PDB file of C-alpha atoms in Angstrom:
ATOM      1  CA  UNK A   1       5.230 -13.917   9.865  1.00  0.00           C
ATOM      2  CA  UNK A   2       5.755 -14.827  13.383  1.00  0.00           C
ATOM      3  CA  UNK A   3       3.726 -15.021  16.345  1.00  0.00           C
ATOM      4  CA  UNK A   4       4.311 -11.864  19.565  1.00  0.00           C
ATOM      5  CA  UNK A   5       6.269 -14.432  21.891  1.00  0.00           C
ATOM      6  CA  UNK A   6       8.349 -11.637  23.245  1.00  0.00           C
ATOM      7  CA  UNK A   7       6.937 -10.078  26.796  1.00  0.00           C
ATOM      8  CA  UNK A   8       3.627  -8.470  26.208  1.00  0.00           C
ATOM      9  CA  UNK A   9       4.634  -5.238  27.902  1.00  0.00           C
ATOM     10  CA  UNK A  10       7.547  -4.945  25.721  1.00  0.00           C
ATOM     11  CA  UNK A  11       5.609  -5.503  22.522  1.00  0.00           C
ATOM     12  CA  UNK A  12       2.664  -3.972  20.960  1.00  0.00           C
ATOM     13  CA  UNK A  13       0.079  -6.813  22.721  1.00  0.00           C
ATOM     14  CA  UNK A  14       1.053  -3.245  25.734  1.00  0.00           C
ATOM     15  CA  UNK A  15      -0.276  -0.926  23.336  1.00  0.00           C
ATOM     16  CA  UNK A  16      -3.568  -2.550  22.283  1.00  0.00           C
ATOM     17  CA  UNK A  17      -4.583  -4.461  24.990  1.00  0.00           C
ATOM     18  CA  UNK A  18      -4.684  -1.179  26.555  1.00  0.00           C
ATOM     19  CA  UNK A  19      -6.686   0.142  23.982  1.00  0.00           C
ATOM     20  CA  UNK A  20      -8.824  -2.690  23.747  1.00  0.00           C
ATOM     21  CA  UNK A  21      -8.130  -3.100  20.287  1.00  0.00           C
ATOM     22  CA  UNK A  22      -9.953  -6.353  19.105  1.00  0.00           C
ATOM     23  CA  UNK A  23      -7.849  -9.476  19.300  1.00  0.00           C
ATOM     24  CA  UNK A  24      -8.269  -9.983  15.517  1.00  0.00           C
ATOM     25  CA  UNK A  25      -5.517  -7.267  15.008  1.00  0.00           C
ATOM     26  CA  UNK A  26      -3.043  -9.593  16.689  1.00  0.00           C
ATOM     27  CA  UNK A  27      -2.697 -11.273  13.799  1.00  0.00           C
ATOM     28  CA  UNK A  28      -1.876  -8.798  11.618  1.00  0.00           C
ATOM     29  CA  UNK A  29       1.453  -7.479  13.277  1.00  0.00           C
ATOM     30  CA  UNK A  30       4.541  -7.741  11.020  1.00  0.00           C
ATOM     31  CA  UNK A  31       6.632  -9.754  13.377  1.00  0.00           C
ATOM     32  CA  UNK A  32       6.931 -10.202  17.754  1.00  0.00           C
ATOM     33  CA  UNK A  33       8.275  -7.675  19.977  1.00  0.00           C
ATOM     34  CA  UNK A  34      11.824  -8.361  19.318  1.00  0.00           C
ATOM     35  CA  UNK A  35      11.145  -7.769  15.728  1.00  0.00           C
ATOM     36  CA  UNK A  36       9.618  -4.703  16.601  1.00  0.00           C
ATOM     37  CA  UNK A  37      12.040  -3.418  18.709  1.00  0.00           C
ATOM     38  CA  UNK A  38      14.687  -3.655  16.030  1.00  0.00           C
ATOM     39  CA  UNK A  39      12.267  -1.807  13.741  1.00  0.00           C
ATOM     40  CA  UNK A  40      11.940   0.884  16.042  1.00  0.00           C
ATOM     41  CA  UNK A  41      15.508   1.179  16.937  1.00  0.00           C
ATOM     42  CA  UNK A  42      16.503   1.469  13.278  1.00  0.00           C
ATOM     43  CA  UNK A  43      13.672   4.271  12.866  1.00  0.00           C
ATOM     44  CA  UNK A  44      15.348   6.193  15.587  1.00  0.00           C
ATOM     45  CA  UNK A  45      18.853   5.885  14.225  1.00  0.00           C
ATOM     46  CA  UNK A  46      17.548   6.829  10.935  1.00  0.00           C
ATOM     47  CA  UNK A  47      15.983   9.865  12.065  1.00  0.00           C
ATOM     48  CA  UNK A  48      18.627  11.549  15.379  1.00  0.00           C
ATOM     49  CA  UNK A  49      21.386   9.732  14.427  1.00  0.00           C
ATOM     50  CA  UNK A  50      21.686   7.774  17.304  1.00  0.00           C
ATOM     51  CA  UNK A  51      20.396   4.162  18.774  1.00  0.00           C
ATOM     52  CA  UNK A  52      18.441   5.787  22.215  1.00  0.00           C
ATOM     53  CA  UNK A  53      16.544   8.638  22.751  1.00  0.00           C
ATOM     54  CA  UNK A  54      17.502  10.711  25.488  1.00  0.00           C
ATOM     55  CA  UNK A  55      18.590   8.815  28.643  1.00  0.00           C
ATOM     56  CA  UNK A  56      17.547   5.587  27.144  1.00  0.00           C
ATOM     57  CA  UNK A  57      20.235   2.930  27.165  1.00  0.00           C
ATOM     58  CA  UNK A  58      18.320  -0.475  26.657  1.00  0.00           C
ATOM     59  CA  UNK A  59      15.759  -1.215  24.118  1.00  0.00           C
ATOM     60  CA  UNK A  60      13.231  -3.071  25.958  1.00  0.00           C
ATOM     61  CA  UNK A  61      12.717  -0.211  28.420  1.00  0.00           C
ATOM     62  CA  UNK A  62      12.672   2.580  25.220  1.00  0.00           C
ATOM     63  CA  UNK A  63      10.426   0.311  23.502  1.00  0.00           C
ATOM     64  CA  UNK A  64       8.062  -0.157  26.641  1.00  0.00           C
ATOM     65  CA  UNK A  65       7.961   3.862  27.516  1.00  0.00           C
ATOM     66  CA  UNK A  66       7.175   4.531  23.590  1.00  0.00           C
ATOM     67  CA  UNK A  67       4.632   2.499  23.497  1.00  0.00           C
ATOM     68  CA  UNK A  68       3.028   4.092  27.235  1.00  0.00           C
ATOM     69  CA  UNK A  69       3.241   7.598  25.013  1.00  0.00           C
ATOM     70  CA  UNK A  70       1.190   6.354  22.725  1.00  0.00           C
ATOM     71  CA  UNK A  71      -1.337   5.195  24.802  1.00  0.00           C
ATOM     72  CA  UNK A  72      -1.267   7.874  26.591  1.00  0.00           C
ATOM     73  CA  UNK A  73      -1.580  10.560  23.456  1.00  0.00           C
ATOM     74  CA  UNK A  74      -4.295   8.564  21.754  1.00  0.00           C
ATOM     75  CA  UNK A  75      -6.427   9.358  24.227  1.00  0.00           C
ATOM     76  CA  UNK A  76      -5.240  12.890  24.484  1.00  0.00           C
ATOM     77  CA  UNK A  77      -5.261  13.379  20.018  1.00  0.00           C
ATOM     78  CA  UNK A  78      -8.160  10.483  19.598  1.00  0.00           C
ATOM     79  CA  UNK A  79      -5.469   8.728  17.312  1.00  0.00           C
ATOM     80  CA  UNK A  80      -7.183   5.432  15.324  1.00  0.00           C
ATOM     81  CA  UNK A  81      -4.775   2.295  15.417  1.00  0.00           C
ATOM     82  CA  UNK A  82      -4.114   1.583  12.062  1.00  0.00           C
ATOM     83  CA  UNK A  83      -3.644   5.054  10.716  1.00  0.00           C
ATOM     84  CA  UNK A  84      -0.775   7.774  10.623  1.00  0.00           C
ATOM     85  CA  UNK A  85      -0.534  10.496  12.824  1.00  0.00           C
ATOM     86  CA  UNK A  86      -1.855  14.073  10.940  1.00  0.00           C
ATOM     87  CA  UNK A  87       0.069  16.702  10.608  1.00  0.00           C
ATOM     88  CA  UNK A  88      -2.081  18.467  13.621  1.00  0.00           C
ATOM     89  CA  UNK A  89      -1.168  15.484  15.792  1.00  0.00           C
ATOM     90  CA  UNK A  90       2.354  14.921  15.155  1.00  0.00           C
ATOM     91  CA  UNK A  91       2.411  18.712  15.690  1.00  0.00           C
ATOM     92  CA  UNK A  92       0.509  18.278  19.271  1.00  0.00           C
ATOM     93  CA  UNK A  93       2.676  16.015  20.259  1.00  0.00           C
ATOM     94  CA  UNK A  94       4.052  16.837  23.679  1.00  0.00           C
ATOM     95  CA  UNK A  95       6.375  13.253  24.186  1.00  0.00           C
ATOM     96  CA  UNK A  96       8.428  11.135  21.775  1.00  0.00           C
ATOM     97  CA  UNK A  97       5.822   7.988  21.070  1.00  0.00           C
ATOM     98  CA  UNK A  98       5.609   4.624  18.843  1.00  0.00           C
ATOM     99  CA  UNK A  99       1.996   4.105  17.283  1.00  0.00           C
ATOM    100  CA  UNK A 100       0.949   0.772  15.240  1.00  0.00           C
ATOM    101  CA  UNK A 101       0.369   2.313  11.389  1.00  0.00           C
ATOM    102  CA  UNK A 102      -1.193   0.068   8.655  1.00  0.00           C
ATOM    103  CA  UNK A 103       0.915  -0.706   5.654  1.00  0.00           C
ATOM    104  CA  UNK A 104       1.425  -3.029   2.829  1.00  0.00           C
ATOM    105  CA  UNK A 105       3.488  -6.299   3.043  1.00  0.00           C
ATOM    106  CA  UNK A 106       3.696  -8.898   0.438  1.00  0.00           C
ATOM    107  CA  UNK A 107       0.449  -8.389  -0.698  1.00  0.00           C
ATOM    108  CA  UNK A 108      -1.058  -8.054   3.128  1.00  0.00           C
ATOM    109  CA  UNK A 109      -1.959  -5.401   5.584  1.00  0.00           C
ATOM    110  CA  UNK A 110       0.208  -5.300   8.811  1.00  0.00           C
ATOM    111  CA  UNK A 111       0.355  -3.412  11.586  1.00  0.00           C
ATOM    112  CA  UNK A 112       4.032  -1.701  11.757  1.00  0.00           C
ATOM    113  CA  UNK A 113       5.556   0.017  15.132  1.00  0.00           C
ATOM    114  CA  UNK A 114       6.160   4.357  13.838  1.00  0.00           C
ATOM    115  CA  UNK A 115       7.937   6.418  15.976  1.00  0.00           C
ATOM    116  CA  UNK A 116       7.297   9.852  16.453  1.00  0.00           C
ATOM    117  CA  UNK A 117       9.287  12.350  17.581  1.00  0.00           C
ATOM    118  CA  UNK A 118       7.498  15.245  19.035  1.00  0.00           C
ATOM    119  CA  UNK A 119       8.894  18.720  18.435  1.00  0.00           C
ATOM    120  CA  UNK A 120      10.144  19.870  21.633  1.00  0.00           C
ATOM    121  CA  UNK A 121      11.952  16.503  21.986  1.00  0.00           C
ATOM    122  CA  UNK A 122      13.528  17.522  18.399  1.00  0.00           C
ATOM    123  CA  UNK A 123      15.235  20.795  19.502  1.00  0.00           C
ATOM    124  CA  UNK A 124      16.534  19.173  22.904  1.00  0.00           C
ATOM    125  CA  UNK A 125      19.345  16.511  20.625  1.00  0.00           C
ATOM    126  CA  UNK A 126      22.390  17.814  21.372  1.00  0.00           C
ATOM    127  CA  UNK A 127      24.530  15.525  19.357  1.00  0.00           C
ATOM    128  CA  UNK A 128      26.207  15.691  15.505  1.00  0.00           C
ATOM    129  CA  UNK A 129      23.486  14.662  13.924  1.00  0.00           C
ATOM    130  CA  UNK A 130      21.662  17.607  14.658  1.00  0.00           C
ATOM    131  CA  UNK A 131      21.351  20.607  12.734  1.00  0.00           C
ATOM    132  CA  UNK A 132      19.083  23.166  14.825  1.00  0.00           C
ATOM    133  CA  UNK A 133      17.952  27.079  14.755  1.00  0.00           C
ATOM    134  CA  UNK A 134      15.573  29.494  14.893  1.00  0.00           C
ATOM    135  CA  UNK A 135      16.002  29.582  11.194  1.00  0.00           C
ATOM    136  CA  UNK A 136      17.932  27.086   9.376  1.00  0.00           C
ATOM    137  CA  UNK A 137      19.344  28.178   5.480  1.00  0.00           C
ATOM    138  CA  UNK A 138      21.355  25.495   3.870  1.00  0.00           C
ATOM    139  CA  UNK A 139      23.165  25.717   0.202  1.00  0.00           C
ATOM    140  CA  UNK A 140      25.099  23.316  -1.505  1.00  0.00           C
ATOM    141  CA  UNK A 141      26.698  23.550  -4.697  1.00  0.00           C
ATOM    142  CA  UNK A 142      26.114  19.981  -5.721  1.00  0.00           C
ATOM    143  CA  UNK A 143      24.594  17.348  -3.696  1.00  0.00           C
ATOM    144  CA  UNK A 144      23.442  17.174  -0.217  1.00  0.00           C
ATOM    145  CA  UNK A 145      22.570  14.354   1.974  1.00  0.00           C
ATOM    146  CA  UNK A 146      20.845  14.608   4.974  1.00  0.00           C
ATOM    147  CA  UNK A 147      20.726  11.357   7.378  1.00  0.00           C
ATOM    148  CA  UNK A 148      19.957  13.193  10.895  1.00  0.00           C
ATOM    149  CA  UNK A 149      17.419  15.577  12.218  1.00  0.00           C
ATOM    150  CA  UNK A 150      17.786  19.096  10.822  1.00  0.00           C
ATOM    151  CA  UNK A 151      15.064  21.608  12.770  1.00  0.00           C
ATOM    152  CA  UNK A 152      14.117  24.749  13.053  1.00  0.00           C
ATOM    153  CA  UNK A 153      11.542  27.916  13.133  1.00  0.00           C
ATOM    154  CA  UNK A 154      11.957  28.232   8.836  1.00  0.00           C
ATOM    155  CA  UNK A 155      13.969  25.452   7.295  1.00  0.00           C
ATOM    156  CA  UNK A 156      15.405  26.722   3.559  1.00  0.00           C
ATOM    157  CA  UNK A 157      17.464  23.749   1.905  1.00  0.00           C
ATOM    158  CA  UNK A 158      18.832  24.198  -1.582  1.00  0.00           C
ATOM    159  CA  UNK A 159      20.941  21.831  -3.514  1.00  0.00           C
ATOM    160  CA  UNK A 160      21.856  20.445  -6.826  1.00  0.00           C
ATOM    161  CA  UNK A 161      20.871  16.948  -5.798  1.00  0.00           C
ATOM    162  CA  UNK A 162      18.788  16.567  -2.642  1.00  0.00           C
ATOM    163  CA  UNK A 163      18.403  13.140  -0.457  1.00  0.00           C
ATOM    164  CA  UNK A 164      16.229  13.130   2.992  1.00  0.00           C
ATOM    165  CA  UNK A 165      16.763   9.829   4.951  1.00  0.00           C
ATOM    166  CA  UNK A 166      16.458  11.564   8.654  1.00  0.00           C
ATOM    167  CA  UNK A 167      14.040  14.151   9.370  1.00  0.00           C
ATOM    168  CA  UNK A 168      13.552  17.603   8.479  1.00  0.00           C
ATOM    169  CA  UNK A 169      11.450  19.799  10.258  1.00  0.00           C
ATOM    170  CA  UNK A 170      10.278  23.436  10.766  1.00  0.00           C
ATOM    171  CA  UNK A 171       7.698  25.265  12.917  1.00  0.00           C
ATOM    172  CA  UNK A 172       7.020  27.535  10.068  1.00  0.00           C
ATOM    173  CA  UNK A 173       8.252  27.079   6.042  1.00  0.00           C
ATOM    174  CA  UNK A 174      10.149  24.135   5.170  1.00  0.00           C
ATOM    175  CA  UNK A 175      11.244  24.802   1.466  1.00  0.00           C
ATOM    176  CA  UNK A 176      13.590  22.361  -0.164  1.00  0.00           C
ATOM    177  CA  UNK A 177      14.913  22.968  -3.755  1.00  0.00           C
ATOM    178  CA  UNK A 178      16.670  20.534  -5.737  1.00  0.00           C
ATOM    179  CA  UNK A 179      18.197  21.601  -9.192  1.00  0.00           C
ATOM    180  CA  UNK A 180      18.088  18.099 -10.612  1.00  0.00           C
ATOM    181  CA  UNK A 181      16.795  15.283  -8.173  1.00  0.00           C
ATOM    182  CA  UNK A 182      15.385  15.550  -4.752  1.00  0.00           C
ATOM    183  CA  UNK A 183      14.248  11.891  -2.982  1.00  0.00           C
ATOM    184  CA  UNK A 184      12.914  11.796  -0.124  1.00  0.00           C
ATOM    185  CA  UNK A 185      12.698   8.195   1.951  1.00  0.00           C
ATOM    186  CA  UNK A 186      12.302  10.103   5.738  1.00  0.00           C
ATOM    187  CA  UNK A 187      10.017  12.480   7.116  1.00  0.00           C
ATOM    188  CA  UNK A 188       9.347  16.238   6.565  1.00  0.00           C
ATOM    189  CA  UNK A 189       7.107  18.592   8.450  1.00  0.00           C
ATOM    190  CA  UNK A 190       6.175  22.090   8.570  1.00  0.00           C
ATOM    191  CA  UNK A 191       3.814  24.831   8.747  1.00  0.00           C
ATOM    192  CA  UNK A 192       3.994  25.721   5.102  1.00  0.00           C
ATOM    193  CA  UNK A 193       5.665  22.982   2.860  1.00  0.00           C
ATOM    194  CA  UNK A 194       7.410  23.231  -0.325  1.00  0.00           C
ATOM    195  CA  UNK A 195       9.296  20.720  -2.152  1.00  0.00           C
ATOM    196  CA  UNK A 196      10.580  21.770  -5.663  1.00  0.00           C
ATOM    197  CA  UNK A 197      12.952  19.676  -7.994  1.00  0.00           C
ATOM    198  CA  UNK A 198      14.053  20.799 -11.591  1.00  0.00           C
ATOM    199  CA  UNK A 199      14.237  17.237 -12.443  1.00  0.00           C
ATOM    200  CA  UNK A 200      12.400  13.952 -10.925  1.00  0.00           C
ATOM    201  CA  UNK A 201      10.765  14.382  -6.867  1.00  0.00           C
ATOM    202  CA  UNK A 202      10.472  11.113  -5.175  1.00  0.00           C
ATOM    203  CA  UNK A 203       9.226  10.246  -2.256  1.00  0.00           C
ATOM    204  CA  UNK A 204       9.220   6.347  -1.432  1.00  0.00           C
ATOM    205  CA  UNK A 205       9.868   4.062   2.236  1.00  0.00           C
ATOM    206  CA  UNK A 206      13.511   3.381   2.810  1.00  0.00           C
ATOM    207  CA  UNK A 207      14.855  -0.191   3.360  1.00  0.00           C
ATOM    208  CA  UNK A 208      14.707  -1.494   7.305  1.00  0.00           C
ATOM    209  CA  UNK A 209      15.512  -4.854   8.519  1.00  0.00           C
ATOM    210  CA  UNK A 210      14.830  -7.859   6.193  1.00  0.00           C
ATOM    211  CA  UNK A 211      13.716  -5.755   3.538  1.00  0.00           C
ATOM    212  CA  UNK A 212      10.955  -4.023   4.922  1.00  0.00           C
ATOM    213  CA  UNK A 213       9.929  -0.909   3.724  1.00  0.00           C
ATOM    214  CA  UNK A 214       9.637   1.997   6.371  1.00  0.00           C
ATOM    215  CA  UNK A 215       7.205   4.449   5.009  1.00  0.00           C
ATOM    216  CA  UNK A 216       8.324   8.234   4.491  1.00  0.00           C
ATOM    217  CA  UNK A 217       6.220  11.545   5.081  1.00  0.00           C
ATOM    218  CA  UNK A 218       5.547  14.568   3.820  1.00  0.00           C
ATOM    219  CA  UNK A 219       3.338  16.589   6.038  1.00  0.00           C
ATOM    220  CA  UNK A 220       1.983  19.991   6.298  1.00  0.00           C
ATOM    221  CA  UNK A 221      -0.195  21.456   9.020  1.00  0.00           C
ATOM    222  CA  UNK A 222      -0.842  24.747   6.536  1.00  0.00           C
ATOM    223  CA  UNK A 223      -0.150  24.625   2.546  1.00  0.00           C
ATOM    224  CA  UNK A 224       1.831  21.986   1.040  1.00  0.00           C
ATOM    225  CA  UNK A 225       3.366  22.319  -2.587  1.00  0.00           C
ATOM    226  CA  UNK A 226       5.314  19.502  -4.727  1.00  0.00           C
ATOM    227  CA  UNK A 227       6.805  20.710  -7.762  1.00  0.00           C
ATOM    228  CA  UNK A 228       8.833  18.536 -10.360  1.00  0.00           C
ATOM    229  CA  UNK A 229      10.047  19.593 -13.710  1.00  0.00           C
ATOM    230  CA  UNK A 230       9.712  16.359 -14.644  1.00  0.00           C
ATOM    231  CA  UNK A 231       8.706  13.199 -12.930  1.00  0.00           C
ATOM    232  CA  UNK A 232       7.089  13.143  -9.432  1.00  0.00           C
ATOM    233  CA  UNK A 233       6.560   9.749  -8.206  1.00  0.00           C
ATOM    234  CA  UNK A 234       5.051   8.738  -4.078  1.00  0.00           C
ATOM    235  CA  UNK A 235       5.126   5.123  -3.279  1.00  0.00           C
ATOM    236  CA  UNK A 236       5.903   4.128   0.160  1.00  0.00           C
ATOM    237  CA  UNK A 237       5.018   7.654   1.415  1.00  0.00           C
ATOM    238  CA  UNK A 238       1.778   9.516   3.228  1.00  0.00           C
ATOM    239  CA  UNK A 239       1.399  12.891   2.203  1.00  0.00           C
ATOM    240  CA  UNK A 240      -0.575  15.079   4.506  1.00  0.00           C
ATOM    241  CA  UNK A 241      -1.759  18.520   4.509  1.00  0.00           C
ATOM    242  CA  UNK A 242      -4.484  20.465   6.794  1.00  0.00           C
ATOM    243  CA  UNK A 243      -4.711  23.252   4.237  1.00  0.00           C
ATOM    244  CA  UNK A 244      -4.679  23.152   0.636  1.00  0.00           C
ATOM    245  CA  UNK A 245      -1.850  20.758  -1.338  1.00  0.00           C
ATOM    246  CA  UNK A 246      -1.110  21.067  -5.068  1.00  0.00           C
ATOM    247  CA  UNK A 247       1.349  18.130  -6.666  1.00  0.00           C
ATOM    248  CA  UNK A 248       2.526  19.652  -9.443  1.00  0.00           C
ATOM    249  CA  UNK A 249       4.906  17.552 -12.595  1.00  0.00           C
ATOM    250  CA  UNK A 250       6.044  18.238 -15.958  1.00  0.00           C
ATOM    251  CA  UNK A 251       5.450  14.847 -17.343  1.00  0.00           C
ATOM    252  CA  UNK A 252       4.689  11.579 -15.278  1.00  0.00           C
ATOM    253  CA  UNK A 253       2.873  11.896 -11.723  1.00  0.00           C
ATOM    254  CA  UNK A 254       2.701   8.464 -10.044  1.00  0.00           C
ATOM    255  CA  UNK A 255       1.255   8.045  -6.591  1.00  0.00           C
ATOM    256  CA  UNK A 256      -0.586   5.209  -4.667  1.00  0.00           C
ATOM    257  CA  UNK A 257      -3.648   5.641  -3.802  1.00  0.00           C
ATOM    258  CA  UNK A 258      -3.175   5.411   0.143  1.00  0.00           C
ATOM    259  CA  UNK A 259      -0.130   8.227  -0.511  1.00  0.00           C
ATOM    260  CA  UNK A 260      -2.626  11.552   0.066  1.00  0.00           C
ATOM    261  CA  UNK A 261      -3.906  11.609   3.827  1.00  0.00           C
ATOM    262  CA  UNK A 262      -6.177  13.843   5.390  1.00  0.00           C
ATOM    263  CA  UNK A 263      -5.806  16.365   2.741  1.00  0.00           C
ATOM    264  CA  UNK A 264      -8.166  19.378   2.767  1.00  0.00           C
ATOM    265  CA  UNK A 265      -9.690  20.552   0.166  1.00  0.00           C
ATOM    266  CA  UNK A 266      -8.888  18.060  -2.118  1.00  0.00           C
ATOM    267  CA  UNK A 267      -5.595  18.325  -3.663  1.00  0.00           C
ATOM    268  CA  UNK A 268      -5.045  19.680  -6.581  1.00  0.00           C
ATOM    269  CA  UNK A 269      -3.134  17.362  -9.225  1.00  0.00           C
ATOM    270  CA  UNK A 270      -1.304  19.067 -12.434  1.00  0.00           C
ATOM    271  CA  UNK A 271       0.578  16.833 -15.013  1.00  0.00           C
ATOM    272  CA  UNK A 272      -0.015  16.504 -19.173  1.00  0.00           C
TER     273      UNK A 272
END
């Protein structure tokens, strides 16, 4: 674990000591503000495609803007340091931000730079990672890998084999379908969501820098389904609805218990 020797405006010591988070937290960050530049770099390649978000050119000034968003919208959403955005206020959000999120390390809590994309800011990449609509429909014979942003009004997906590393989101549904396996390791958002796999449904953090595990998300600002024939299995993942949420599995239904956030009513859980 280091210590934040990197500039405190380019590292999160910005972000809460304009919060006036209590210094105690300090020593809880995953690594200094170099290390959490390359965290947040690799979380934006992972979910447009590309290294910089819109004019951006330099990491030190994208990380230092990020982090002004999110002080800036946690005053605006009343967002807690230390906990995930909900599907209300990644839907609110009106600029692209970074936001410290709590999550498991070796046995300790951390606090870990997220970035979040806001919507608008999702239909504006112009570039070959994007896939973008009023309403997206995408079929695949066999497998289908997504690694960009795919976006629109209803987003349909349906494959034999289904893998999400970038982001896919929708204003309205967002139904995936996956004859045999559909994992999940980046983010998906919707209105209404629906995730359906004949076979296993994963949803687990992806693999950053030194082995770090970025979490995924699954979240709903309406109804949110997850069906598996057989196994369903959430590690490394939040999964967040502001309506109801049924997890639905054939056989084995593994999930840790920080994996359901902000879920209301209580969500319904049926597996033998």
């Amino acid at each position: 674990m280091t210590r934040a020797k990197f500039i405190t405006r380019s590292s999160s010591d910005f972000l809460l000591d304009k919060l006036g988070v209590d210094p105690e937290w300090t020593q809880t960050r995953l690594g200094d503000g170099f290390y959490e530049q390359r965290l947040v770099l690799d979380q934006i390649t992972q979910l447009t495609g590309r290294r910089y978000l819109g004019n951006y050119a330099d990491g030190v000034a994208q990380y230092r803007a990020l982090l002004e968003s999110g002080v800036a919208a946690a005053g605006q959403l009343q967002l807690s340091m230390g906990v995930g955005l909900t599907a209300a206020q990644a839907a609110a959000l009106t600029q692209d931000i970074v936001w410290m999120v709590e999550q498991d390390y070796q046995g300790q809590k951390v606090l870990v730079p997220v970035v979040y994309l806001a919507s608008n800011s999702l239909q504006l990449r112009g570039n070959g990672a994007l896939i973008a609509g009023g309403n997206v429909e995408l079929n695949a014979t066999n497998s289908m890998s997504n690694q960009g942003v795919i976006a629109g009004a209803d987003v349909s997906i349906t494959a034999g084999n289904l893998l999400n590393q970038g982001r896919i989101s929708g204003t309205g549904a967002v139904s995936l379908e996956a004859r045999n396996d559909l994992l999940n390791q980046g983010q998906i958002q919707g209105r209404d969501v629906a995730l359906v796999a004949g076979n296993n449904l994963v949803s687990e953090a992806t693999k950053a820098i030194n082995g770090v595990g970025i979490l995924s998300g699954i979240t709903a600002s309406n109804t949110l389904q997850l069906v598996a024939g057989n196994d369903m299995t959430l590690t490394g993942t939040r999964v967040q609805a502001d309506g109801s949420a049924a997890l639905i599995a054939g056989n084995n239904l593994s999930l840790t218990p920080s994996a359901l956030r902000n879920c209301q009513p209580p969500v319904k859980l049926i597996h033998p």
